[in-house]
mmCIF file of C-alpha atoms and ligand atoms in Angstrom:
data_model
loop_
_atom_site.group_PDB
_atom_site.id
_atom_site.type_symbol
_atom_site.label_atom_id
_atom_site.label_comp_id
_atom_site.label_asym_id
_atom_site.label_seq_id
_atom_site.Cartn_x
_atom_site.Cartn_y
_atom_site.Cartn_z
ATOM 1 C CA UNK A 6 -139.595 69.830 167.198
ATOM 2 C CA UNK A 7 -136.405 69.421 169.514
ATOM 3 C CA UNK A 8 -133.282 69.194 168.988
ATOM 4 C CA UNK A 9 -133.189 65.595 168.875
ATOM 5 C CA UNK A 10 -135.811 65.218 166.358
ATOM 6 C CA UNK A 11 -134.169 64.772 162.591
ATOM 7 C CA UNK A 12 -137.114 63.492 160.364
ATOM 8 C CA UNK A 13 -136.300 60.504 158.657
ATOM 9 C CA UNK A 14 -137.299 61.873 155.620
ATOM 10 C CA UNK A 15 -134.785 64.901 155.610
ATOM 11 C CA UNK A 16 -131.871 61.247 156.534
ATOM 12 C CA UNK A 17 -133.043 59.829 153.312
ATOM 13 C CA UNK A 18 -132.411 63.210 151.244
ATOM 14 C CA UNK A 19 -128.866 63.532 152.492
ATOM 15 C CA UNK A 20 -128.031 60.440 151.990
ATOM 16 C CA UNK A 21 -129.309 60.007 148.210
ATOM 17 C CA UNK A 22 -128.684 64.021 147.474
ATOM 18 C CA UNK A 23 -126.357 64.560 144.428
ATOM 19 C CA UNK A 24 -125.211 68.328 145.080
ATOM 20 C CA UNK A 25 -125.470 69.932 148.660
ATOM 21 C CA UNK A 26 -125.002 73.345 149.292
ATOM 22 C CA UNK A 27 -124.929 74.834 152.951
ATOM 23 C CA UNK A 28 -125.016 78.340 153.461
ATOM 24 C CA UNK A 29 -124.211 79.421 156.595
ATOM 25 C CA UNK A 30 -124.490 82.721 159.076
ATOM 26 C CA UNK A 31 -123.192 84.177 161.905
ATOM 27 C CA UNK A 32 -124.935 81.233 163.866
ATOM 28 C CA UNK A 33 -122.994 78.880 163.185
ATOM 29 C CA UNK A 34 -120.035 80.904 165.249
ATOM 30 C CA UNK A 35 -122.081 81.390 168.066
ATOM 31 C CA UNK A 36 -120.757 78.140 169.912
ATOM 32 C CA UNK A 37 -116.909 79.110 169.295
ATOM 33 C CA UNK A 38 -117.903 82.524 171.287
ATOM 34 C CA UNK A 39 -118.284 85.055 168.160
ATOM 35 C CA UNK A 40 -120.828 87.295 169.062
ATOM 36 C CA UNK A 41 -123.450 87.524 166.239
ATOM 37 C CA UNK A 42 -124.019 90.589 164.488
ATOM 38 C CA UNK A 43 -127.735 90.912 166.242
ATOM 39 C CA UNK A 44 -126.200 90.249 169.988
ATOM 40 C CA UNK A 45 -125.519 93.181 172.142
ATOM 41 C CA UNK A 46 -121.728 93.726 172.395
ATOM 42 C CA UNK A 47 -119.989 93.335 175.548
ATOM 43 C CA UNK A 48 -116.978 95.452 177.406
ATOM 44 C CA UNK A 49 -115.386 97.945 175.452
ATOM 45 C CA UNK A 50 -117.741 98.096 172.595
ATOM 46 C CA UNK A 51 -120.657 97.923 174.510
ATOM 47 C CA UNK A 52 -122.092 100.969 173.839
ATOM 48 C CA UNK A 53 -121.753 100.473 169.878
ATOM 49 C CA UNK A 54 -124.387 99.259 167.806
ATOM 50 C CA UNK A 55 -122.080 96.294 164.912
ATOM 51 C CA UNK A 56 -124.551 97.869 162.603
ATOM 52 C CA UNK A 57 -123.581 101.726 162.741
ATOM 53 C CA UNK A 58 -119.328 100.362 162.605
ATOM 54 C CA UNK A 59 -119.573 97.961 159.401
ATOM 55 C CA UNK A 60 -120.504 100.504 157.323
ATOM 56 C CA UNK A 61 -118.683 102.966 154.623
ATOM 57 C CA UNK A 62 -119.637 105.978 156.238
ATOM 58 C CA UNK A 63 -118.655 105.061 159.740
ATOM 59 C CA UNK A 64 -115.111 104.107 158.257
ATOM 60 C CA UNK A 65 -115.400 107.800 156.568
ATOM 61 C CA UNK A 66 -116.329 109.437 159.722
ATOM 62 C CA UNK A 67 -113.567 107.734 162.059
ATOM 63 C CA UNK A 68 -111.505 105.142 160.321
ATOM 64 C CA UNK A 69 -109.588 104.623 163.851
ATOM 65 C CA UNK A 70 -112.444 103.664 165.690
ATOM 66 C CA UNK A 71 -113.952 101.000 163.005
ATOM 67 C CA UNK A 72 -110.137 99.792 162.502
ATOM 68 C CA UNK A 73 -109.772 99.454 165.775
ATOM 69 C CA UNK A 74 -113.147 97.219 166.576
ATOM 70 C CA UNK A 75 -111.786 95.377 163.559
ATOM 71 C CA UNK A 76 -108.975 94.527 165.425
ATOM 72 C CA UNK A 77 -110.687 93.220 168.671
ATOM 73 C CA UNK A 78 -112.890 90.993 166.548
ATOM 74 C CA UNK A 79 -109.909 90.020 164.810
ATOM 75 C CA UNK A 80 -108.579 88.851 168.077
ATOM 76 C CA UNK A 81 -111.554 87.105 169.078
ATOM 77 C CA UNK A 82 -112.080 85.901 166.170
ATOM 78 C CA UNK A 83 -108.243 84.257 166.415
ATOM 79 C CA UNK A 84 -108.682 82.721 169.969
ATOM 80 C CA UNK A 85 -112.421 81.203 168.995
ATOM 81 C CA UNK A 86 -111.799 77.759 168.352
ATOM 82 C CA UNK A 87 -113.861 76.174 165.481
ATOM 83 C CA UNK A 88 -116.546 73.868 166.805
ATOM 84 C CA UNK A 89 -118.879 71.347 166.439
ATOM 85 C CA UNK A 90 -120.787 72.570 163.849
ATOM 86 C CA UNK A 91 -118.155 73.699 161.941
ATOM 87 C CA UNK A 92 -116.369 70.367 162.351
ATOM 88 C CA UNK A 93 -119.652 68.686 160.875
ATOM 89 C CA UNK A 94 -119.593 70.374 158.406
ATOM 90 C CA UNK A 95 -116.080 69.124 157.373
ATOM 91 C CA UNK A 96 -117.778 65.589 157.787
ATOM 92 C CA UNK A 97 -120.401 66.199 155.159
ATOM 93 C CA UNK A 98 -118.462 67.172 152.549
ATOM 94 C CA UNK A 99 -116.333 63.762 152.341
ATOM 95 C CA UNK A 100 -119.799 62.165 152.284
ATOM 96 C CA UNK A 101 -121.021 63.817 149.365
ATOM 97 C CA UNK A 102 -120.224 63.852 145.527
ATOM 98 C CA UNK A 103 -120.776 67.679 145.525
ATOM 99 C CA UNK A 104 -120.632 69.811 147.885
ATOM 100 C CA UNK A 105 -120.385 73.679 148.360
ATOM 101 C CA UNK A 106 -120.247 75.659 151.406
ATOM 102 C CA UNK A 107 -121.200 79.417 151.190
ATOM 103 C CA UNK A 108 -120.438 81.764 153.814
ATOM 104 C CA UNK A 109 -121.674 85.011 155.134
ATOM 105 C CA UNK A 110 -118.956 84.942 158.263
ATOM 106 C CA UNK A 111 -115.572 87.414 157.442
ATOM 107 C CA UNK A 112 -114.351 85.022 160.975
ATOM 108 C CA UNK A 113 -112.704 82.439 158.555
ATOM 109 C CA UNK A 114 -113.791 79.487 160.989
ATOM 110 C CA UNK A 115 -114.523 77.161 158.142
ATOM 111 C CA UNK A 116 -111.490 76.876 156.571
ATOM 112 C CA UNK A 117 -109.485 76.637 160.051
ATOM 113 C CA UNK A 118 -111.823 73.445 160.954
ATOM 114 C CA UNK A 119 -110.786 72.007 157.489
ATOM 115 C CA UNK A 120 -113.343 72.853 155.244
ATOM 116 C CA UNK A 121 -112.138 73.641 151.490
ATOM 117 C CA UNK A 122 -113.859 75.831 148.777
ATOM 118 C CA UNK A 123 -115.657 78.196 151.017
ATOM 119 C CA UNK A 124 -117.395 81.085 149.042
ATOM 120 C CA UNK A 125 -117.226 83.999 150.881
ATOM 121 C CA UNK A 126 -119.946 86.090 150.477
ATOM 122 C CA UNK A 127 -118.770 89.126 152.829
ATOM 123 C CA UNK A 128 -114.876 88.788 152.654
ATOM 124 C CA UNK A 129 -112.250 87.357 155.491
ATOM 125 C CA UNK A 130 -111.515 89.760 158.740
ATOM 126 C CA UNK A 131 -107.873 88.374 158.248
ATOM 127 C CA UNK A 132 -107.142 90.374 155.514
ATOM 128 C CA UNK A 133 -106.961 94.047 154.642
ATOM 129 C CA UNK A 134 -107.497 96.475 151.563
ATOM 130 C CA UNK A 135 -106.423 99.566 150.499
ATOM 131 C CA UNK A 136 -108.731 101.691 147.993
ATOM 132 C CA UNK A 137 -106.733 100.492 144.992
ATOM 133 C CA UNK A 138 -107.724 97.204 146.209
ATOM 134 C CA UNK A 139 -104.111 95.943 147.449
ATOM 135 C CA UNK A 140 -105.439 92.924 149.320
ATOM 136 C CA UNK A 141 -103.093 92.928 152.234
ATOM 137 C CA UNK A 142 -102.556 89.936 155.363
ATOM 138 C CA UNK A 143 -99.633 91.927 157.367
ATOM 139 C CA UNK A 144 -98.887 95.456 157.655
ATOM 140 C CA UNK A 145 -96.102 97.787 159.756
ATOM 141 C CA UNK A 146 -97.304 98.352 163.077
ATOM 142 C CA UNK A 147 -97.230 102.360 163.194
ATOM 143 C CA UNK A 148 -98.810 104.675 165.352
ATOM 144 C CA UNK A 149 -101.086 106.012 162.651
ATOM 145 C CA UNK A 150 -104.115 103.911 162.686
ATOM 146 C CA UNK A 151 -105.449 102.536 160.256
ATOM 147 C CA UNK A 152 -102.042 101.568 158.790
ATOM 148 C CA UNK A 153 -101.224 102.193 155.529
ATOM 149 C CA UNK A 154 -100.710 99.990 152.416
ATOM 150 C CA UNK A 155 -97.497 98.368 151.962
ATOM 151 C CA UNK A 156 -97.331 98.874 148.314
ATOM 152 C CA UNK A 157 -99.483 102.239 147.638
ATOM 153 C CA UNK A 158 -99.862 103.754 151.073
ATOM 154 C CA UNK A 159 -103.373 104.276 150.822
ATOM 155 C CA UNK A 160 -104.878 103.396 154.377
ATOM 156 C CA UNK A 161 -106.215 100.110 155.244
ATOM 157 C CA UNK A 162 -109.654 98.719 155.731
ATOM 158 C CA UNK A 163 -110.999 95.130 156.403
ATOM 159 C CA UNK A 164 -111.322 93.270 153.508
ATOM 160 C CA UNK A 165 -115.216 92.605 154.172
ATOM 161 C CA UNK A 166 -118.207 93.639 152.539
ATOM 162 C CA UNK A 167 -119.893 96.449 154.668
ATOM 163 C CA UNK A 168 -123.996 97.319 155.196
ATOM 164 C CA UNK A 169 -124.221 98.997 151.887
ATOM 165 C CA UNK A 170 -121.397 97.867 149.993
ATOM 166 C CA UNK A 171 -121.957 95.602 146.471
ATOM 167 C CA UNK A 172 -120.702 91.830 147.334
ATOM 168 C CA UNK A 173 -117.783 91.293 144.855
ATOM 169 C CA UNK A 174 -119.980 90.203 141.139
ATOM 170 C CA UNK A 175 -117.552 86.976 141.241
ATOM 171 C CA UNK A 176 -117.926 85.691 144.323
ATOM 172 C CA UNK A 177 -122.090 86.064 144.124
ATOM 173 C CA UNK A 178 -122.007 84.640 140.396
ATOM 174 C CA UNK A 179 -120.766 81.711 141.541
ATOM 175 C CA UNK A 180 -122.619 81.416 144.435
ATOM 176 C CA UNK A 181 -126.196 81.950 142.825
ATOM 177 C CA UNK A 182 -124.688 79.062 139.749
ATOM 178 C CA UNK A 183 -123.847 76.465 142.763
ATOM 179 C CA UNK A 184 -127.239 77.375 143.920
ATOM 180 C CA UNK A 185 -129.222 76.951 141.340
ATOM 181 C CA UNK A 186 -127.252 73.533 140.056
ATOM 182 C CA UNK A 187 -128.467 72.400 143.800
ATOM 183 C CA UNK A 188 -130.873 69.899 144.893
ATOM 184 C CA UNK A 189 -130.759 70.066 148.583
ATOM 185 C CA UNK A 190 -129.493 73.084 150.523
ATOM 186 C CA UNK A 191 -129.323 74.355 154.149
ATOM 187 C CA UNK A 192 -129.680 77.384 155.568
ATOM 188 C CA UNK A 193 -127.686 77.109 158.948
ATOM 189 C CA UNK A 194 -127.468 80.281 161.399
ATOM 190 C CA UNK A 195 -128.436 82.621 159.592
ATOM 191 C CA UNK A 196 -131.505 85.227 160.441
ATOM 192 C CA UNK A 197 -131.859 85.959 156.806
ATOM 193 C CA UNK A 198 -132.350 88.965 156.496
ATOM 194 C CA UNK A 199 -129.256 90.393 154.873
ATOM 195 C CA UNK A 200 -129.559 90.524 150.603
ATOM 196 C CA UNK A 201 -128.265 89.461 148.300
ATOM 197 C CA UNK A 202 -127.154 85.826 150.425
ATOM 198 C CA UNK A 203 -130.856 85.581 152.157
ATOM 199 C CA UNK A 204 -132.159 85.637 147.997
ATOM 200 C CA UNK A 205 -129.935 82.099 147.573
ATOM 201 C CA UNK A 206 -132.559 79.367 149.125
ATOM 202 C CA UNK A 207 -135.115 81.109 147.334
ATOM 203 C CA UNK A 208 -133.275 80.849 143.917
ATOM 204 C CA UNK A 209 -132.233 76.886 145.139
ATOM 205 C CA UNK A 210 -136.503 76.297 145.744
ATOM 206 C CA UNK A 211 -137.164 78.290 141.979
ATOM 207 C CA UNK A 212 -135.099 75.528 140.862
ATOM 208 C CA UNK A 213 -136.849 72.573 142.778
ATOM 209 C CA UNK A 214 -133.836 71.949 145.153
ATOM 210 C CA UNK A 215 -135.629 70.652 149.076
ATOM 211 C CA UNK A 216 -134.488 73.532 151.601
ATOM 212 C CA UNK A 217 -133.610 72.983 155.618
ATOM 213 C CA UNK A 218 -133.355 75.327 157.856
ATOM 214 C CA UNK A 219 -131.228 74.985 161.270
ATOM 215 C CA UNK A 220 -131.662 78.057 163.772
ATOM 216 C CA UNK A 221 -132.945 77.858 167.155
ATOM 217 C CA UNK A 222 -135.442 80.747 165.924
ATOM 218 C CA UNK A 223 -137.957 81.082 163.102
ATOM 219 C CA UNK A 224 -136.409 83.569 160.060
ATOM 220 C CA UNK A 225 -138.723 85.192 157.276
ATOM 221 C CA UNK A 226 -137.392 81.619 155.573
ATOM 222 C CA UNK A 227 -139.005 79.573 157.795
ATOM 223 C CA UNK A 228 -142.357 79.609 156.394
ATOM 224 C CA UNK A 229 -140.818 78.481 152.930
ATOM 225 C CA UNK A 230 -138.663 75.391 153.730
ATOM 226 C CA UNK A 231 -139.449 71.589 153.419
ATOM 227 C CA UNK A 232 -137.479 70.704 157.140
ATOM 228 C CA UNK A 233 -136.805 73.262 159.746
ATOM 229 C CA UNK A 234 -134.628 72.056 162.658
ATOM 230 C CA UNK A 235 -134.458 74.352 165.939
ATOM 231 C CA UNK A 236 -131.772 74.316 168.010
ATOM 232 C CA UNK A 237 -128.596 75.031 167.636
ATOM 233 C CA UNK A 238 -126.223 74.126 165.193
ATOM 234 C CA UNK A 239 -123.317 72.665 167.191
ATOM 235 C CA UNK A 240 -125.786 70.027 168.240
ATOM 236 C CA UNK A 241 -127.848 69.510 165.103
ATOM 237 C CA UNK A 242 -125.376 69.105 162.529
ATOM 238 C CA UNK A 243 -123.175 66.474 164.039
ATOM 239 C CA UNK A 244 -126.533 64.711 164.792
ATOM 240 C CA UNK A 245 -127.788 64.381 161.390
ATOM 241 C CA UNK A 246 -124.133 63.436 159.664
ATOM 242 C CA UNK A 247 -124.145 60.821 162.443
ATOM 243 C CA UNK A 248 -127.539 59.458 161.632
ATOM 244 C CA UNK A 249 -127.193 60.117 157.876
ATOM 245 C CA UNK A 250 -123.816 57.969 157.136
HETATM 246 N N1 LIG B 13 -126.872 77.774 166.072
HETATM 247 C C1 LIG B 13 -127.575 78.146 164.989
HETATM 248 N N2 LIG B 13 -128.081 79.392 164.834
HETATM 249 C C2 LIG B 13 -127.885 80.277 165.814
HETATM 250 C C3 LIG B 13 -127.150 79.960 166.981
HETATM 251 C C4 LIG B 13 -126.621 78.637 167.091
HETATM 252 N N3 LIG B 13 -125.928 78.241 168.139
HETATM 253 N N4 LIG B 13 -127.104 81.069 167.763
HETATM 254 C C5 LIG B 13 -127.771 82.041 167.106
HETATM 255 N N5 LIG B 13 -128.250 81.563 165.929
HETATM 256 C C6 LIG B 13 -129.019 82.270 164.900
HETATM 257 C C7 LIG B 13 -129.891 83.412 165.389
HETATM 258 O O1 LIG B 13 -131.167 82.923 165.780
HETATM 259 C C8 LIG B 13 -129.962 84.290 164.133
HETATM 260 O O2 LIG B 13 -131.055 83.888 163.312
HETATM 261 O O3 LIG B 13 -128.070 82.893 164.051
HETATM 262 C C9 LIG B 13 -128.669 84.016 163.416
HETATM 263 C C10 LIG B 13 -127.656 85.151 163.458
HETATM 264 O O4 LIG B 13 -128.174 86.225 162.757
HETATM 265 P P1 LIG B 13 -127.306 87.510 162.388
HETATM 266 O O5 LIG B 13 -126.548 87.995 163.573
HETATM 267 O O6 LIG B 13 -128.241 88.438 161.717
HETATM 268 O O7 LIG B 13 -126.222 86.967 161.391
HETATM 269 P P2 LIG B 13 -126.292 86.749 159.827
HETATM 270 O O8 LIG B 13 -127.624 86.232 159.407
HETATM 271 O O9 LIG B 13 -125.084 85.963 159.484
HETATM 272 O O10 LIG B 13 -126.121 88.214 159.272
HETATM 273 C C11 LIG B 13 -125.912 88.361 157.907
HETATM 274 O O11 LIG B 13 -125.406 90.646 158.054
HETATM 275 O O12 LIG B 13 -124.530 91.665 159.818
HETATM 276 C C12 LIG B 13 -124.328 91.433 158.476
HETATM 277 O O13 LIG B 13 -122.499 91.040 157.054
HETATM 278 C C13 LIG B 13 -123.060 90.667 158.277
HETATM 279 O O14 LIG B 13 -122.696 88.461 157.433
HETATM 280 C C14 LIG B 13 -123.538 89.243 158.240
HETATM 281 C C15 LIG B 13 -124.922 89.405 157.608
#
């Protein structure tokens, strides 16, 4: 299968589905120019594995160095323009009587292209958190790096969920309820690999929802859903809202 190749079957699903849920991954960013997780870096950070900074004990052993590739990706992350995929995404939820988009990207792209009611699985990049859980947008600009919390003065971190860290019990409650209420769901950009979000389309299937995949590789998902589509998202979503309405 192609890229150009939506099965008729998958149209008819959309159109007639009464709750969608689309969980999306780093992926889905990849056409605005975020790097994903699994790509090698480039310039500066080159040398650094994203995998040995977004942890707890990185933060522990240098908090300057894992603030400060925070803020290039926070940067980046401002200057990446949502795109196509993101913007279909917008589409499909005016389409649909229910629809719920859950996230496992801290770059906030979603809600800039418009979309509303984003879970977020691993936090925003935008903000920041001190350990009494202060969550903070702005800070002073000081030499001391990280900078410290306006009201405690605890130092900063990102407010995201790190390798090893326990998503926030709220955020995933809701997400595995939407889930399981679901009777169609996609799993766009995402290499699922990373618990507890690549558990969701297996809890949606438990509960007989249909599950499509959109990646221009296979996952450990693949083998378990009723449409894959390869290619990448930027290309396949507005394809199949165009076809569907
Ligand atoms: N369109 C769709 N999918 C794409 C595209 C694209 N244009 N480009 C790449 N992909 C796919 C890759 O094939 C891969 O399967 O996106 C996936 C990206 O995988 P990861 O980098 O592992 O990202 P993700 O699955 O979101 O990682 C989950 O792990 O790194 C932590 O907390 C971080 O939220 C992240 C989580």
């Amino acid at each position: 299968m192609n890229d150009n190749t939506i099965p008729t079957q998958l149209i008819q699903t959309l159109r007639t589905a009464k709750q969608v849920v689309v969980l999306t991954g780093a992926g889905i960013s990849a056409e605005s120019g975020v790097p994903t997780f699994r790509d090698a870096q480039t310039g500066l950070w080159a040398k650094y594995d994203p995998m040995d900074l977004a942890t707890p004990e990185a933060f522990q052993r240098d908090p300057r160095l894992v603030w400060e590739w925070y803020t290039w990706r926070r940067e980046l992350v401002a200057k990446a323009p949502p795109n196509l995929g993101h913007l279909a995404l917008v589409n499909m939820q005016t389409y649909l009587p229910k629809f719920t988009l859950i996230t496992q990207n801290v770059d906030g792209l979603h809600q800039r292209a418009g979309s509303q009611q984003v879970i977020e699985l691993h936090g925003n990049l935008t903000r920041s958190k001190c350990v009494n859980e202060h969550i903070v947008d702005s800070w002073q600009t000081a030499d001391e790096l990280p900078p410290r919390c306006p009201h405690c003065e605890q130092i900063l971190r990102p407010d995201v969920v790190w390798f090893g860290e326990f998503l926030q019990e709220q955020t995933l409650y809701k997400a595995m309820k939407t889930v399981e209420q679901c009777d169609l769901i996609f799993s766009v950009g995402t290499s699922s690999l990373v618990q507890p979000a690549a558990s969701l389309p297996f809890i949606a299937l438990e509960h007989g929802a249909k599950l499509v995949e959109i990646n221009p590789d296979s996952t450990p998902l693949t083998p378990h859903v009723h449409f894959v589509l390869y290619g990448k998202s930027g290309a396949i979503l507005p394809k199949l809202v165009d076809l569907t309405w």
